[in-house]
Amino acid sequence: MTNRIMAACTAALLTAPLMGACSTSEEPAARAGNDARTAPTPALQPFYSQTPDWADCGEGFECAKVKVPLDYAKPSGEQIEISAIRLPATGKRMGSLLINPGGPGASGIQYTRAAPFLFTDDLRARFDIVGFDPRGVGESAPVRCMSSKELDAYVGLDGSPDTPTEIAAQEKGSKAFAAACEAKSGNLLPYVGTANAARDMDVLRGVVGDSGLTYLGKSYGTYLGALYADLFPKRVRALVLDGAVDPAVSSFSANKVQAEGFEVALKAFTEDCLRVSACPFTSRTVDGAMAEVADLLQKADAHPLRNDLGDGRVINEAWTVLGIVTPLYDHQQWPRLRTALGQAFKGNGTDLLRMADVLVDRQAGGAYSNQTESNMAINCVDHPYPKGTATYEKAAADAAKAAPHFGSFVMWGSFPCSFWPVKAAGDDAADSVKPLKAEGAPPILVVGTTRDPATPYEWAKGLASELSSGVLLGYDGDGHTAYRTGSACVDSAVDDYLISLRVPKKGMLCPEAG
């Protein structure tokens, strides 16, 4: 949701029979009665009629470029290319399953490369798995702003500034980020919002020949899917929105709730840690362990941890927070966090830094993908953010009361949007929100995990209730997103819906995986 703590399902971190009554929905493809390649308007027809040149790109995958208008209001004007990748179905093909891993800013190309591990054999048999980099991301007209060294400095900004000097540094760094994006990518910035990405996704649906969209989006990808359904309700076949974002929550409220979600996840981690002998906390209570983490962050703020990577980076509070947050996304990474914290308590932050690099997609040689830049660019145009340093100071202080370890950091992470050179979508009011209803769409499956750190369960409940045909599937578990994270109950329900269009009973809660 912010530039530094993202609502993303990162492939690098991923490693029972259906319960409850089911009902069968009507097949939307037949109900729509439209040819897959028919465009919403005649001016867009050339884009829907194109035939991508799918070419082998290794390990059974095929890659192609799909042309779309930069500005959908001017389809005859400048064009950009969307990079797509697909893994052909292994059995009797039903169609294509389009996917998005989240972010915004995460690469769908990279994510799809892990498809053999991310989807069940049943899904892979029936669908081509189709991924793409949304506009502004990765290989699709990427937004670029800063050099690697500049990004190192930006990511390392003090996320809990408590002196005038530190606040001034936050303001200077955030202004510099916004100005750099305008200087290098100013022509793209007005057009990288999710509404345009959803329109691109409909072009992709058309060119792969599906009359109705079958889609699985995780984290931010749930917003992309919900917005698609709101724009094209009659083109929906089946949408799974896993780790849901609630579009009816204002920007600052979303930051605060997300920070609270990381607090819940950290507490769950400490509870689990105290049950094992390798736990590094000297305290044997959850409150005591949480206090030890807070003390570590304060120490890193005053005296940076040791860095054995030899790259010159200072492991301050910012990098330490990121290193702690990263494994909270995936409970299978908790043993690694135990080890890294044990080293950090002794003054060595190297393992925390390595994990932080995963979250911000920084390579060993120092190069960054454009994930951090595109994340900010998309968020700043998707949602109105308040303006002014004093406003952020107050919001950060309020968030820190609710989420002592992460509140301030998450709130200040949106500060560049205060100086963004492009007007945000929607109303001018900073707290404007727009629930998405997708009136006329068939049942849409919304999946939420009860202790999800990045997209709290209450967001899944909110989105499911706002969508006119939303169906909530809960998972009583830890980690970010639920499908293919260990719950046979969730996997079975999702597969049954995507393949046979049978939806679980509303509000069904899958038990924690054993």
PDB file of C-alpha atoms in Angstrom, residues 126 199 228 235 269 326 336 347 366 369 396-397 399-400 478 503 506:
ATOM      1  CA  ARG A 126      -7.820 -26.607 -17.733  1.00  0.00           C
ATOM      2  CA  ARG A 199      -8.965  -1.664 -19.378  1.00  0.00           C
ATOM      3  CA  TYR A 228     -12.388  -4.578 -13.702  1.00  0.00           C
ATOM      4  CA  ARG A 235     -17.432  -9.655 -19.108  1.00  0.00           C
ATOM      5  CA  PHE A 269       5.077 -14.532  15.288  1.00  0.00           C
ATOM      6  CA  THR A 326       9.295  -9.224   4.922  1.00  0.00           C
ATOM      7  CA  ARG A 336      14.410 -17.310   9.225  1.00  0.00           C
ATOM      8  CA  GLY A 347      24.277  -6.101  16.730  1.00  0.00           C
ATOM      9  CA  GLY A 366      22.598  -2.992  -6.015  1.00  0.00           C
ATOM     10  CA  SER A 369      13.568  -3.297 -10.346  1.00  0.00           C
ATOM     11  CA  ALA A 396       1.906   9.254  11.884  1.00  0.00           C
ATOM     12  CA  ALA A 397       1.552   9.966  15.591  1.00  0.00           C
ATOM     13  CA  ALA A 399      -0.940   5.503  13.680  1.00  0.00           C
ATOM     14  CA  ALA A 400       1.964   4.913  16.070  1.00  0.00           C
ATOM     15  CA  ASP A 478      -1.261 -16.503   9.242  1.00  0.00           C
ATOM     16  CA  VAL A 503     -19.254 -20.936  -4.955  1.00  0.00           C
ATOM     17  CA  LYS A 506     -21.078 -17.057   2.125  1.00  0.00           C
TER      18      LYS A 506
END
